[in-house]
């Protein structure tokens, strides 16, 4: 499929880029793979029963096409939506014509290229208000769920997934069932009395069926009986089945049976720390995946008493079920996904999956983890908590600020905090506001048990752009228990009235438009490289800035941090512009202060000068604090002044995650390296001089050829001793040899310390808490097998020390006793870590001696 693609809202069609979408169907056919048959075999396992199996291939082609659009159109973010020229959103490439023009969006709604800029702003404002109303509508649905109970999604079998649904089991189900069955039996008796066309044999059959209807099981529900030879009765076939009116009149009604079948999907019993299905006691709630994590789906599994993945711990005070394998994981309801676009029918609490979630210790915000077992009905009721807990849980999931729900009431809820730019004030915000400002502030999680209300509704937070809403004011939105529905109705009326208006001025008076960020020029350097190899980069968004830094600086990893010359971390583009403005003001103030200070020093003398200078310094400090700008106050600066300030590129240092390194780190490392080389040259020169002197002394001694002296002794073993002579070293030579050996030892120590370095920077420049960026991994991978077994029965094992490697071998080889010794295949024991090499073949023993290949054939292989 060849299409022409443009960025959303682009008017110039000549800039359209031709992109060819993949044809997954033909690719699979070439590989002799039939996707339709393959999908049919796995339909019950991976796909919803109502979904077309062939749609999965079209979805794959659609997402591959969007990935190509992201790269070829150079979009600032990943492509997410596709539109036609008329604004119709596309979800598949099926049905498009060749060379058709499409518009690619990064998630924002359709922008008509033929509209004026004022109309663009109007549509943007309406979309923002629609998004806020959609979030409030989702909150109103989730804050007060109906009575939902635990149930099986499909047929009751091992591996069936669980969900929550409307309760079908009543407390007086048995009485109601008996009354319905008795009424149905009486009606059948009356019908038989009124009908005289049936003979006595047919009437007796119908009477027996009606009498024993109450005692039948679900698998016995059938209106016809068979003979011993599995043949249908001839008289009943002749007189009942041939008469259509009698067949419709006397056939059993399956309504009550179907209702009872659905009720069996919701009936469970909690016994012996297991949640057992009442209809099939051999099936219990459990987890099949061995890798437990938050989000794992809970399914029906076969009952095993020793399996901790299907045993639960009930905490009555918290009303939670904790998995025995990991008590930090609890049984919870997966909240429905909120739709990005406004739709009243897009959200439904029914059929939500039951999964494992991390236990939340907060009093409010965890209503989906609270359960209640009703013994009379045999069902587990979900969301069994207070009204406030349900409202906070719904607000956090629907991205609604909790201040609109509780106002200034301090409650125990999850949240985060951050400090003001001055560092003197602490702001606590809820989860919805945290998601809105994530990446703009340095956030810290609030400890459990902290009582607070969200700071988005406080007066001090007006200087910050807090709150999850795009248009609606958090302080003026009342979403309390009694006023939430009224507020939603009012906002829907406002939205309807705004959609009917055609003037952009009327909408601008009620809602402010978003401010477009200007492009920023920077000179990017590598972290730790000082002012070497800088690259000029121009970008209008922070993600685009990081992407271009990665590409132009040729970094081995993706750039994720920007630092200024004073080591300040920049998280957003407004922060970078604010720093540049403050730096410009600081430089201009320093020049004026220097001139003023020089004039004061020249005019005053002695103690008066010192007093005047101290007073001046205090005044300059207060002035610098008052002139400090913040990202929220950038709109107060004149556009012409801001253009002049941003005319010069901002110098930044790009990091891939490592901490900031000082600018003079490279120069210090070079100076240190030069000093080391000079020191080595001096040592080598001294060593050469001493060796030359040693050769001269030895030559003089040999050339002199001084004869030796024979000295008699009284020892019978050695009666004569040779002393002196030209072969004996002098005292000067021995002293010089000691100096040479000492110098060589000192030189080897210096050379070894230089070779041990793994970074060009000195260890003093790096903080002790920061590890080196280029350390080689100390863990080694080996192929290990048990003593007495074959090498092909081994597994890979890892470790940083011998003890860690032995523990990993014990786990990977499932040894009954811990591993204690390592051998080579030849039987040589390994005692030190240096003897073990990467990808080495090892024999693991639990303490028994090494068994060779011949011994292993005559001995019974033990575990180790």
PDB file of C-alpha atoms in Angstrom, residues 522-535 537 549-557 559 561-564 651-656 658-667 760-761 773-774:
ATOM      1  CA  UNK A 522      22.032  25.708  22.073  1.00  0.00           C
ATOM      2  CA  UNK A 523      25.644  24.624  21.744  1.00  0.00           C
ATOM      3  CA  UNK A 524      25.833  21.053  23.017  1.00  0.00           C
ATOM      4  CA  UNK A 525      28.984  19.477  24.426  1.00  0.00           C
ATOM      5  CA  UNK A 526      29.586  16.013  25.752  1.00  0.00           C
ATOM      6  CA  UNK A 527      29.524  15.647  29.514  1.00  0.00           C
ATOM      7  CA  UNK A 528      33.110  15.819  30.758  1.00  0.00           C
ATOM      8  CA  UNK A 529      34.564  17.033  27.416  1.00  0.00           C
ATOM      9  CA  UNK A 530      34.744  20.687  28.442  1.00  0.00           C
ATOM     10  CA  UNK A 531      34.422  23.090  25.515  1.00  0.00           C
ATOM     11  CA  UNK A 532      35.581  20.635  22.851  1.00  0.00           C
ATOM     12  CA  UNK A 533      33.567  19.594  19.764  1.00  0.00           C
ATOM     13  CA  UNK A 534      30.455  21.675  20.381  1.00  0.00           C
ATOM     14  CA  UNK A 535      27.456  21.304  18.075  1.00  0.00           C
ATOM     15  CA  UNK A 537      21.313  22.642  17.694  1.00  0.00           C
ATOM     16  CA  UNK A 549      21.854  15.937  20.692  1.00  0.00           C
ATOM     17  CA  UNK A 550      22.087  12.153  20.502  1.00  0.00           C
ATOM     18  CA  UNK A 551      22.406  12.250  16.726  1.00  0.00           C
ATOM     19  CA  UNK A 552      24.842  15.141  16.250  1.00  0.00           C
ATOM     20  CA  UNK A 553      27.122  14.273  19.181  1.00  0.00           C
ATOM     21  CA  UNK A 554      27.137  10.615  18.070  1.00  0.00           C
ATOM     22  CA  UNK A 555      26.402   9.334  21.551  1.00  0.00           C
ATOM     23  CA  UNK A 556      26.415   5.587  22.165  1.00  0.00           C
ATOM     24  CA  UNK A 557      23.219   5.868  24.233  1.00  0.00           C
ATOM     25  CA  UNK A 559      20.644  11.547  25.710  1.00  0.00           C
ATOM     26  CA  UNK A 561      19.891  14.970  30.720  1.00  0.00           C
ATOM     27  CA  UNK A 562      21.096  18.506  30.054  1.00  0.00           C
ATOM     28  CA  UNK A 563      23.360  20.455  32.401  1.00  0.00           C
ATOM     29  CA  UNK A 564      24.372  24.108  32.396  1.00  0.00           C
ATOM     30  CA  UNK A 651      25.869  26.302  26.255  1.00  0.00           C
ATOM     31  CA  UNK A 652      24.750  22.951  27.687  1.00  0.00           C
ATOM     32  CA  UNK A 653      26.452  19.650  28.447  1.00  0.00           C
ATOM     33  CA  UNK A 654      24.634  16.464  27.394  1.00  0.00           C
ATOM     34  CA  UNK A 655      24.578  13.372  29.584  1.00  0.00           C
ATOM     35  CA  UNK A 656      23.291   9.829  28.970  1.00  0.00           C
ATOM     36  CA  UNK A 658      25.713   9.899  34.357  1.00  0.00           C
ATOM     37  CA  UNK A 659      26.181  12.795  36.827  1.00  0.00           C
ATOM     38  CA  UNK A 660      27.619  16.145  35.826  1.00  0.00           C
ATOM     39  CA  UNK A 661      31.415  16.320  35.495  1.00  0.00           C
ATOM     40  CA  UNK A 662      33.259  19.640  36.038  1.00  0.00           C
ATOM     41  CA  UNK A 663      34.314  21.555  32.957  1.00  0.00           C
ATOM     42  CA  UNK A 664      38.011  21.428  33.863  1.00  0.00           C
ATOM     43  CA  UNK A 665      37.979  17.654  34.359  1.00  0.00           C
ATOM     44  CA  UNK A 666      39.563  17.044  30.953  1.00  0.00           C
ATOM     45  CA  UNK A 667      42.289  19.631  31.528  1.00  0.00           C
ATOM     46  CA  UNK A 760      40.528   9.184  31.466  1.00  0.00           C
ATOM     47  CA  UNK A 761      39.492  11.196  34.530  1.00  0.00           C
ATOM     48  CA  UNK A 773      31.028   4.873  33.636  1.00  0.00           C
ATOM     49  CA  UNK A 774      33.176   2.329  31.783  1.00  0.00           C
TER      50      UNK A 774
END
